[in-house]
Coordinates of C-alpha atoms in Angstrom, one line a residue:
Chain A
X1 CA -89.2 5.7 16.2
X2 CA -86.2 6.5 14.1
X3 CA -84.9 3.5 12.1
X4 CA -81.8 2.4 12.7
X5 CA -80.5 2.8 9.4
X6 CA -80.9 6.5 10.2
X7 CA -78.9 6.7 13.4
X8 CA -75.8 7.8 13.0
X9 CA -74.3 7.8 16.8
X10 CA -76.3 5.8 19.3
X11 CA -75.3 5.4 22.9
X12 CA -77.0 3.4 25.3
X13 CA -76.5 4.0 29.2
X14 CA -72.7 4.9 28.3
X15 CA -70.9 5.2 31.4
X16 CA -66.9 6.1 32.4
X17 CA -65.3 5.7 35.5
X18 CA -62.4 7.6 36.2
X19 CA -59.6 6.7 38.6
X20 CA -57.4 9.3 40.0
X21 CA -55.2 10.1 42.5
X22 CA -52.8 7.8 44.0
X23 CA -55.3 6.0 45.9
X24 CA -57.5 5.6 42.9
X25 CA -60.7 7.2 44.1
X26 CA -63.6 6.8 42.2
X27 CA -64.6 10.1 39.7
X28 CA -68.1 9.6 37.2
X29 CA -67.3 11.4 34.2
X30 CA -70.3 10.3 32.6
X31 CA -73.4 8.8 33.6
X32 CA -76.0 6.1 31.9
X33 CA -76.0 8.4 28.6
X34 CA -78.1 7.6 26.1
X35 CA -78.4 9.3 23.2
X36 CA -79.3 9.4 19.3
X37 CA -77.7 11.7 16.1
X38 CA -80.1 11.2 13.1
X39 CA -78.3 11.2 9.9
X40 CA -78.1 14.6 8.4
X41 CA -78.7 16.8 10.9
X42 CA -76.5 19.4 12.9
X43 CA -76.5 18.1 16.8
X44 CA -75.3 20.5 19.5
X45 CA -73.7 18.3 23.2
X46 CA -74.0 21.4 25.5
X47 CA -73.1 21.5 29.0
X48 CA -70.6 23.7 31.4
X49 CA -67.2 23.2 31.7
X50 CA -66.6 19.1 32.8
X51 CA -70.2 17.9 32.2
X52 CA -68.2 15.1 30.4
X53 CA -68.9 16.5 26.8
X54 CA -65.4 15.3 25.8
X55 CA -65.2 12.5 27.6
X56 CA -68.4 11.3 25.6
X57 CA -67.1 12.3 22.6
X58 CA -63.8 10.6 23.4
X59 CA -65.1 7.4 24.2
X60 CA -67.3 7.4 20.3
X61 CA -63.9 8.6 19.0
X62 CA -62.2 4.8 20.2
X63 CA -59.8 7.4 22.6
X64 CA -61.4 6.4 26.0
X65 CA -62.8 3.0 26.7
X66 CA -66.1 2.8 28.6
X67 CA -66.7 1.3 32.0
X68 CA -70.1 0.3 30.9
X69 CA -73.0 0.7 28.2
X70 CA -72.8 0.8 24.5
X71 CA -71.7 3.4 21.7
X72 CA -72.4 2.3 18.3
X73 CA -71.5 4.2 15.2
X74 CA -73.6 3.9 11.8
X75 CA -74.8 0.9 13.7
X76 CA -70.9 -0.4 14.0
X77 CA -70.0 -1.3 17.1
X78 CA -67.6 0.3 18.6
X79 CA -63.5 -0.4 17.2
X80 CA -65.1 -1.3 14.3
X81 CA -62.5 0.1 11.7
X82 CA -65.5 0.8 8.9
X83 CA -67.0 3.1 11.2
X84 CA -63.9 5.3 11.3
X85 CA -63.3 5.5 7.3
X86 CA -66.8 7.4 7.4
X87 CA -65.7 9.7 10.4
X88 CA -63.8 12.7 10.5
X89 CA -62.6 14.1 14.2
X90 CA -61.3 17.7 15.7
X91 CA -60.3 17.5 19.1
X92 CA -60.6 20.5 21.7
X93 CA -58.0 23.0 21.3
X94 CA -55.7 20.7 18.7
X95 CA -52.2 20.6 19.2
X96 CA -50.6 19.4 15.9
X97 CA -47.7 18.3 14.2
X98 CA -45.9 21.9 14.6
X99 CA -43.3 20.7 12.7
X100 CA -45.0 20.6 9.5
X101 CA -46.5 22.9 7.0
X102 CA -50.5 22.5 6.5
X103 CA -49.8 20.6 3.2
X104 CA -47.7 18.3 4.9
X105 CA -49.5 17.9 7.5
X106 CA -53.2 17.1 5.4
X107 CA -51.2 14.5 3.6
X108 CA -50.0 12.7 6.4
X109 CA -53.4 12.4 7.0
X110 CA -54.7 11.5 3.8
X111 CA -52.0 8.6 3.6
X112 CA -53.9 7.2 6.7
X113 CA -56.6 6.7 4.7
X114 CA -54.7 5.3 2.2
X115 CA -54.6 8.5 -0.6
X116 CA -52.1 8.9 -2.1
X117 CA -50.9 11.1 -5.3
X118 CA -52.6 13.4 -7.5
X119 CA -55.8 12.9 -5.6
X120 CA -54.8 13.6 -2.6
X121 CA -52.9 16.6 -3.8
X122 CA -56.5 17.6 -5.5
X123 CA -58.1 17.3 -2.4
X124 CA -55.7 19.1 -0.3
X125 CA -55.8 21.7 -2.5
X126 CA -59.6 21.9 -2.2
X127 CA -59.7 21.3 1.6
X128 CA -57.1 24.4 2.4
X129 CA -59.3 26.3 -0.2
X130 CA -63.0 25.8 1.3
X131 CA -61.3 26.4 4.9
X132 CA -59.5 29.9 3.0
X133 CA -55.6 28.6 4.1
X134 CA -54.7 28.6 0.3
X135 CA -52.3 31.4 1.0
X136 CA -50.7 29.4 4.1
X137 CA -50.1 26.2 2.8
X138 CA -46.3 26.3 2.9
X139 CA -46.5 27.5 5.9
X140 CA -45.0 25.3 9.2
X141 CA -48.2 25.0 11.8
X142 CA -45.9 26.2 14.7
X143 CA -46.5 30.0 12.9
X144 CA -50.0 29.7 12.9
X145 CA -52.5 31.9 15.1
X146 CA -55.5 29.9 17.1
X147 CA -57.5 30.5 14.3
X148 CA -55.8 29.0 11.6
X149 CA -54.8 26.3 13.2
X150 CA -58.9 25.3 14.1
X151 CA -59.2 25.7 10.3
X152 CA -56.2 23.1 9.1
X153 CA -58.0 21.2 11.9
X154 CA -60.8 21.0 10.6
X155 CA -59.8 20.6 7.0
X156 CA -58.3 17.5 8.5
X157 CA -61.2 16.1 10.3
X158 CA -63.2 16.4 6.3
X159 CA -60.2 14.9 4.2
X160 CA -61.9 11.6 4.1
X161 CA -64.9 13.1 3.3
X162 CA -66.4 11.9 6.0
X163 CA -70.3 11.2 6.5
X164 CA -70.0 12.5 10.5
X165 CA -68.0 15.0 11.7
X166 CA -67.7 15.5 15.0
X167 CA -66.1 18.8 16.4
X168 CA -65.4 19.6 19.9
X169 CA -65.8 22.6 20.9
X170 CA -64.9 24.0 17.9
X171 CA -65.6 28.1 18.4
X172 CA -64.0 28.4 21.4
X173 CA -60.9 30.9 21.5
X174 CA -62.5 32.5 18.3
X175 CA -62.9 36.0 17.5
X176 CA -65.9 36.7 16.3
X177 CA -65.1 36.5 12.5
X178 CA -63.6 33.0 13.1
X179 CA -66.5 31.9 15.0
X180 CA -68.8 32.8 12.2
X181 CA -66.4 31.1 9.4
X182 CA -66.9 28.5 11.7
X183 CA -70.7 28.1 12.0
X184 CA -71.0 29.0 8.3
X185 CA -68.6 25.7 7.5
X186 CA -70.8 23.8 10.0
X187 CA -74.0 24.8 7.9
X188 CA -72.2 24.3 4.2
X189 CA -71.5 20.5 6.2
X190 CA -75.0 20.4 6.5
X191 CA -75.7 21.5 3.3
X192 CA -73.7 19.0 1.5
X193 CA -75.6 16.0 3.6
X194 CA -73.6 15.3 6.3
X195 CA -74.3 14.7 10.0
X196 CA -72.7 17.4 12.4
X197 CA -72.0 16.4 16.0
X198 CA -70.3 19.5 18.0
X199 CA -69.5 20.0 21.7
X200 CA -70.1 24.1 22.4
X201 CA -70.8 25.8 25.9
X202 CA -71.5 28.9 23.3
X203 CA -75.1 28.4 23.5
X204 CA -75.8 31.1 21.0
X205 CA -74.3 28.8 18.5
X206 CA -76.1 26.3 19.3
X207 CA -79.0 28.2 18.9
X208 CA -78.7 29.1 15.3
X209 CA -77.3 26.2 14.5
X210 CA -78.6 23.5 16.0
X211 CA -81.6 21.0 14.6
X212 CA -81.4 19.2 17.9
X213 CA -79.4 19.7 21.2
X214 CA -78.6 17.4 24.4
X215 CA -77.4 19.6 27.8
X216 CA -75.6 17.2 29.9
X217 CA -74.8 18.0 33.6
X218 CA -72.4 15.9 35.9
X219 CA -72.3 13.3 32.8
X220 CA -76.3 12.7 33.4
X221 CA -78.4 13.8 30.4
X222 CA -80.7 16.5 31.9
X223 CA -82.6 17.6 28.5
X224 CA -82.7 16.9 24.3
X225 CA -84.7 17.3 22.1
X226 CA -85.5 20.3 18.9
X227 CA -84.2 23.7 19.8
X228 CA -87.7 24.9 19.5
X229 CA -89.5 23.0 21.6
X230 CA -87.1 22.9 24.6
X231 CA -87.3 27.0 24.5
X232 CA -91.3 26.5 24.5
X233 CA -91.7 24.4 27.4
X234 CA -90.8 25.7 30.8
X235 CA -89.8 29.3 28.6
X236 CA -91.4 32.2 30.9
X237 CA -93.1 34.1 27.7
X238 CA -93.0 37.2 29.8
X239 CA -94.5 40.4 28.3
X240 CA -92.0 43.9 28.5
X241 CA -94.4 46.7 28.6
X242 CA -92.6 50.6 28.6
X243 CA -95.5 52.9 29.4
X244 CA -95.4 56.8 30.1
X245 CA -97.3 58.6 32.7
X246 CA -99.5 56.0 34.6
X247 CA -101.4 57.5 37.4
X248 CA -100.8 55.8 40.4
X249 CA -104.4 54.6 40.6
X250 CA -103.5 53.1 37.1
X251 CA -100.4 51.0 38.3
X252 CA -102.0 49.4 41.4
X253 CA -104.9 48.3 38.8
X254 CA -101.4 46.8 37.1
X255 CA -99.7 45.5 39.9
X256 CA -101.6 42.0 40.2
X257 CA -101.0 41.0 36.9
X258 CA -97.0 41.9 36.9
X259 CA -93.8 40.2 38.3
X260 CA -92.1 43.7 38.3
X261 CA -91.9 47.0 37.6
X262 CA -89.1 49.8 37.4
X263 CA -89.9 53.5 37.7
X264 CA -87.8 55.9 35.9
X265 CA -89.1 59.6 36.6
X266 CA -92.5 59.4 34.6
X267 CA -91.7 56.3 32.2
X268 CA -92.0 52.8 33.6
X269 CA -91.0 49.3 32.9
X270 CA -93.7 46.7 33.4
X271 CA -92.9 43.2 32.9
X272 CA -96.3 40.9 32.7
X273 CA -96.5 37.8 34.0
X274 CA -97.5 35.6 30.8
X275 CA -99.2 36.8 26.9
X276 CA -102.4 36.2 28.5
X277 CA -102.1 39.4 30.9
X278 CA -101.8 41.9 27.9
X279 CA -104.9 42.4 26.8
X280 CA -106.0 43.0 30.6
X281 CA -103.0 45.4 31.2
X282 CA -103.9 47.5 27.7
X283 CA -107.0 47.9 28.7
X284 CA -106.1 49.2 32.2
X285 CA -103.6 51.5 30.8
X286 CA -106.0 52.9 28.1
X287 CA -108.2 53.8 30.4
X288 CA -105.8 55.8 32.5
X289 CA -105.0 57.2 29.4
X290 CA -101.3 57.0 29.9
X291 CA -99.2 56.0 26.6
X292 CA -97.9 52.7 25.7
X293 CA -94.3 53.3 24.1
X294 CA -93.3 49.7 23.6
X295 CA -94.4 46.3 24.0
X296 CA -92.2 43.3 23.9
X297 CA -92.7 39.8 24.4
X298 CA -89.6 38.1 25.5
X299 CA -88.5 35.0 23.4
X300 CA -86.9 32.5 26.0
X301 CA -83.2 32.0 24.7
X302 CA -81.2 28.9 24.8
X303 CA -79.2 30.4 27.2
X304 CA -82.2 31.2 29.9
X305 CA -83.3 27.5 29.5
X306 CA -79.5 26.5 29.7
X307 CA -79.2 28.6 33.4
X308 CA -82.1 27.7 34.7
X309 CA -81.4 23.7 33.7
X310 CA -78.1 23.8 35.6
X311 CA -79.5 25.7 37.9
X312 CA -81.7 23.1 38.9
X313 CA -80.3 20.3 39.1
X314 CA -77.2 22.2 41.3
X315 CA -79.5 22.8 43.9
X316 CA -80.5 20.5 46.5
X317 CA -84.2 19.4 45.7
X318 CA -85.6 20.2 49.0
X319 CA -84.8 24.2 48.2
X320 CA -86.1 23.3 44.7
X321 CA -89.8 22.2 46.0
Chain B
X1 CA -48.6 0.9 4.2
X2 CA -50.1 3.2 7.6
X3 CA -47.2 2.2 9.5
X4 CA -45.1 3.5 7.2
X5 CA -46.6 6.9 6.9
X6 CA -46.4 7.5 10.7
X7 CA -42.9 6.1 10.4
X8 CA -42.2 8.6 7.9
X9 CA -43.6 11.5 9.4
X10 CA -41.9 10.6 12.6
X11 CA -38.4 10.9 10.8
X12 CA -39.7 14.3 9.8
X13 CA -40.2 15.2 13.0
X14 CA -36.7 14.1 13.8
X15 CA -35.1 15.5 11.0
X16 CA -35.9 18.8 12.4
X17 CA -36.0 18.1 16.0
X18 CA -32.8 20.3 17.1
X19 CA -31.5 18.3 20.1
X20 CA -30.9 15.6 17.4
X21 CA -28.4 17.6 15.4
X22 CA -27.0 19.1 19.1
X23 CA -26.3 15.2 19.9
X24 CA -24.6 14.4 16.1
X25 CA -22.5 17.5 16.5
X26 CA -21.1 16.8 19.5
X27 CA -20.5 12.8 19.1
X28 CA -18.7 14.2 15.6
X29 CA -16.6 16.5 17.7
X30 CA -15.7 13.5 20.2
X31 CA -14.5 11.5 17.1
X32 CA -12.7 14.1 16.2
X33 CA -11.2 14.7 19.1
X34 CA -9.6 11.2 19.8
X35 CA -7.2 12.4 17.3
X36 CA -6.0 15.2 19.5
X37 CA -6.3 12.8 22.1
X38 CA -4.2 10.3 20.5
X39 CA -0.7 12.6 20.6
X40 CA -0.8 12.3 24.4
X41 CA -0.5 8.5 24.4
X42 CA 2.7 6.6 24.0
X43 CA 2.3 4.4 20.8
X44 CA -1.0 2.4 20.9
X45 CA -2.8 5.8 19.3
X46 CA -4.8 3.4 17.0
X47 CA -6.5 1.6 19.9
X48 CA -7.4 5.1 21.6
X49 CA -9.2 6.4 18.3
X50 CA -11.0 2.9 17.8
X51 CA -12.0 2.8 21.1
X52 CA -13.0 6.4 21.3
X53 CA -14.8 6.2 18.4
X54 CA -16.8 3.3 18.7
X55 CA -17.8 4.8 22.5
X56 CA -18.5 8.0 21.4
X57 CA -20.7 6.4 18.7
X58 CA -22.5 4.0 21.1
X59 CA -22.9 6.9 23.7
X60 CA -24.4 9.6 21.4
X61 CA -26.3 6.9 20.0
X62 CA -27.9 5.7 23.3
X63 CA -28.9 9.3 24.3
X64 CA -30.6 9.9 21.4
X65 CA -32.6 7.0 21.4
X66 CA -33.5 7.9 25.1
X67 CA -34.0 11.1 24.7
X68 CA -36.4 10.9 21.4
X69 CA -37.3 7.6 22.2
X70 CA -39.6 8.8 25.3
X71 CA -40.8 11.8 23.6
X72 CA -42.3 9.2 21.1
X73 CA -45.6 8.0 22.6
X74 CA -45.6 10.4 25.8
X75 CA -45.8 13.7 23.6
X76 CA -48.3 12.5 21.4
X77 CA -49.9 11.9 24.2
X78 CA -49.3 15.2 25.9
X79 CA -49.6 17.8 22.9
X80 CA -52.8 15.6 22.4
X81 CA -51.6 14.7 18.8
X82 CA -52.6 11.0 19.2
X83 CA -56.4 12.3 19.3
X84 CA -56.8 12.8 15.7
X85 CA -54.9 9.4 14.9
X86 CA -56.2 7.1 17.1
X87 CA -60.1 8.8 15.7
X88 CA -58.5 7.6 12.0
X89 CA -58.8 4.2 10.9
X90 CA -55.1 3.2 12.5
X91 CA -54.9 0.4 15.0
X92 CA -53.0 1.1 17.9
X93 CA -50.8 -0.9 17.2
X94 CA -49.5 0.6 13.8
X95 CA -49.1 4.0 15.5
X96 CA -46.9 2.3 18.0
X97 CA -44.7 0.2 15.4
X98 CA -44.8 3.5 13.0
X99 CA -43.4 5.3 15.4
X100 CA -40.9 3.1 16.5
X101 CA -39.6 2.0 12.6
X102 CA -39.3 6.2 12.4
X103 CA -36.5 6.5 15.3
X104 CA -35.4 3.5 14.0
X105 CA -34.5 5.2 10.3
X106 CA -33.6 8.1 12.4
X107 CA -31.0 6.3 14.5
X108 CA -29.6 4.5 11.6
X109 CA -28.9 7.6 9.3
X110 CA -27.2 8.8 12.4
X111 CA -25.0 6.0 12.9
X112 CA -24.6 6.1 9.3
X113 CA -23.5 9.8 9.3
X114 CA -21.1 9.3 12.9
X115 CA -19.8 6.0 11.5
X116 CA -18.6 8.3 8.6
X117 CA -16.9 10.8 11.1
X118 CA -14.9 7.7 12.7
X119 CA -13.8 6.6 9.3
X120 CA -12.6 9.5 7.7
X121 CA -11.1 9.8 11.0
X122 CA -9.2 6.4 10.6
X123 CA -8.6 7.3 7.3
X124 CA -6.6 10.5 8.2
X125 CA -4.4 8.8 10.7
X126 CA -3.8 5.8 8.8
X127 CA -5.5 3.2 10.7
X128 CA -6.2 -0.3 9.2
X129 CA -10.1 -0.6 8.6
X130 CA -10.7 -4.6 9.1
X131 CA -14.2 -5.7 8.8
X132 CA -14.7 -6.3 12.1
X133 CA -15.0 -2.8 13.2
X134 CA -18.1 -3.2 10.7
X135 CA -19.3 -5.8 13.1
X136 CA -19.1 -4.0 15.6
X137 CA -21.3 -1.1 14.2
X138 CA -23.6 -3.2 13.4
X139 CA -24.5 -4.7 16.7
X140 CA -24.3 -1.0 18.2
X141 CA -26.8 -0.5 15.9
X142 CA -29.2 -3.6 17.2
X143 CA -28.2 -2.2 20.4
X144 CA -30.2 1.0 20.0
X145 CA -33.0 -0.8 18.3
X146 CA -33.4 -2.9 21.7
X147 CA -32.8 0.6 24.2
X148 CA -35.4 2.4 21.7
X149 CA -37.8 -0.6 21.8
X150 CA -37.0 0.0 26.3
X151 CA -37.9 3.7 25.8
X152 CA -41.1 3.2 23.7
X153 CA -42.8 0.0 26.4
X154 CA -42.1 2.9 29.2
X155 CA -43.7 6.0 27.7
X156 CA -46.4 3.9 26.9
X157 CA -47.6 3.8 30.4
X158 CA -45.9 6.7 32.1
X159 CA -44.6 10.0 31.4
X160 CA -41.5 11.3 29.3
X161 CA -39.5 12.0 32.9
X162 CA -39.9 8.9 34.0
X163 CA -39.5 7.1 30.9
X164 CA -36.0 8.8 30.8
X165 CA -35.1 7.8 34.3
X166 CA -36.1 3.9 33.3
X167 CA -35.1 3.7 30.4
X168 CA -31.3 5.0 31.3
X169 CA -31.5 3.0 34.2
X170 CA -32.4 -0.3 32.0
X171 CA -29.2 0.8 30.0
X172 CA -26.7 0.5 33.3
X173 CA -28.5 -2.6 34.1
X174 CA -28.5 -4.2 31.2
X175 CA -24.7 -3.7 30.5
X176 CA -23.9 -5.5 34.6
X177 CA -26.4 -8.2 34.1
X178 CA -23.7 -11.1 33.9
X179 CA -22.5 -9.7 37.0
X180 CA -26.0 -10.9 38.5
X181 CA -25.2 -14.4 37.3
X182 CA -21.6 -14.6 39.0
X183 CA -23.4 -13.2 42.4
X184 CA -25.7 -15.7 42.1
X185 CA -23.3 -18.6 41.7
X186 CA -22.5 -17.4 45.7
X187 CA -25.9 -17.9 47.1
X188 CA -28.2 -20.3 47.9
X189 CA -30.2 -22.2 45.6
X190 CA -33.8 -19.8 46.1
X191 CA -31.6 -16.3 45.5
X192 CA -29.8 -17.8 42.9
X193 CA -33.0 -18.8 40.8
X194 CA -34.5 -15.5 41.3
X195 CA -31.2 -13.4 40.2
X196 CA -30.9 -16.3 37.1
X197 CA -35.1 -15.1 36.5
X198 CA -34.3 -11.6 36.4
X199 CA -30.7 -12.0 34.0
X200 CA -33.1 -13.7 31.3
X201 CA -35.6 -11.3 31.7
X202 CA -33.4 -8.1 31.6
X203 CA -31.6 -7.2 27.9
X204 CA -27.7 -8.6 28.3
X205 CA -27.0 -5.2 26.1
X206 CA -23.3 -5.9 26.9
X207 CA -23.5 -9.1 24.1
X208 CA -23.8 -6.1 21.7
X209 CA -20.4 -5.0 22.7
X210 CA -17.6 -5.7 20.5
X211 CA -15.4 -2.7 21.2
X212 CA -12.6 -4.9 23.1
X213 CA -12.5 -7.1 19.8
X214 CA -12.3 -4.5 17.3
X215 CA -9.3 -2.8 19.2
X216 CA -7.8 -6.0 20.1
X217 CA -8.2 -7.8 17.0
X218 CA -9.9 -10.7 18.0
X219 CA -12.5 -12.3 16.0
X220 CA -16.3 -13.5 16.3
X221 CA -17.6 -15.5 13.8
X222 CA -20.8 -15.2 11.6
X223 CA -23.2 -17.6 13.2
X224 CA -22.1 -16.1 16.3
X225 CA -22.6 -12.9 15.0
X226 CA -26.0 -13.8 13.6
X227 CA -27.1 -15.5 16.9
X228 CA -26.5 -12.0 18.7
X229 CA -28.6 -10.4 16.3
X230 CA -31.4 -12.7 16.6
X231 CA -30.9 -12.2 20.1
X232 CA -31.8 -8.6 19.9
X233 CA -35.1 -9.1 17.3
X234 CA -36.4 -11.3 19.8
X235 CA -35.9 -9.3 22.6
X236 CA -37.1 -6.1 20.7
X237 CA -40.1 -8.1 19.2
X238 CA -41.2 -8.8 22.8
X239 CA -40.6 -5.7 24.3
X240 CA -43.2 -3.8 21.1
X241 CA -45.1 -7.0 21.9
X242 CA -45.7 -5.8 25.4
X243 CA -45.6 -2.1 24.6
X244 CA -48.3 -2.9 21.8
X245 CA -50.7 -4.5 24.8
X246 CA -50.4 -2.0 27.2
X247 CA -51.3 0.6 24.6
X248 CA -54.5 -1.3 23.6
X249 CA -56.1 -0.7 26.8
X250 CA -54.8 2.5 27.5
X251 CA -57.2 6.0 28.0
X252 CA -56.4 8.8 26.2
X253 CA -57.6 11.6 29.0

């Protein structure tokens, strides 16, 4: 059990039902979601588009009221202004006041936290430096590229030196260099002891960055835990072998151990069901006097896990059994 | 302090909005053109300049109040800029009041510029400038404040286009409410009651219209003027309060 003082974000049975259209049709965006984010960790909030990630983050930020359930930040009730002073938020594909220059923009947000004068000036310079935007400090935001907007957006989220930084899809729409920079920024935040909660559907980034992840589908939590634990759990542990000149008899012996065999002239790719089969397979190859070209244990990726979970939850239960 | 920061940011936004300058240029052109039109009249050209000048200030000010006012909140929601504000330690009513105050400052500056334009024309045409003119200008500004609050109220729960239509309708109806009472006087008790109710609920914008007084050199006492200003202020406060209540419960999707 994590002591409650170490919990930065906590939701219990959080639900949100939207009413859409003329007849007020009910659409469940978030369904009984219980989550905990601990102090100092990088927490990834994953799910396909429309899974309810943004809705959940908006509830935490006080932009949307939940239909039922509770959410707490820093052990304070939702809507407590004290929580908001310790928080930084970057919305998804942010649009900002494009008539402002980046300097004016950051100063404006500083004012909302009661920062003025020289203190604010120093803070703004620091942040522009941090996100690499010092060269564009007097340029209007309307002239910015998406990557530049994302950077001042992150600077905006850090203006109050928050303990918790919440980023909604911080990598979406960025080029590889931009993504790398955002990744480095998140790691930098973690190093300086901040808690980072971010949503994403770019799984590779989550795998590299996160201490823990939660995967949600149709508003429900389907998995939550340390990335390594999730990858171990139910991962295939398949092993790929590439073999040259294996005799047909040798192949017959090998078949029961494999999932898949692909022939390419003299060479064949053999996929073993699990690591336990490796010894047996090597013995067969030696006896058949074939030569082993390579042996690759297949590491499960978060992407495989994610796709498995999503597919599992989409197909009807009778087909899954 | 937060309200003031938001207000100043809104003012800055307005200053960098081309729509504002277009309207302002047209207003000044209209005021200036009254000189040409007055050439076409036989005598009484003082009246025409005053009537047309004050009318232009009123008309263009209302256009600014409506078309900038409806965008105050709905544009922030559409462009999602509000997400970063509401997630900061800013109460929603503070945001709303800040936006309102920002546009009020813009309108004040505009009214001053347009009024200066009118004064230049009056001076150039040697039309005597009376104190009543300034009272009329003050009440025109109070009317702008009421209209802005109406636009803000609508924009807290509906789209920019609908807010514009509703606010424009409110402006027209607001100038005709006296007819509701006249109409009601000829009806049965129930209908009269309903019409009277509507009469008191809607803003009576005709109260802020002193153009006739200026043109015909009629006086309005200081206490009457204060009463009208107090009416405008109370009505505005009522609108802003209602807007805050609606805005507080709103989900920003």
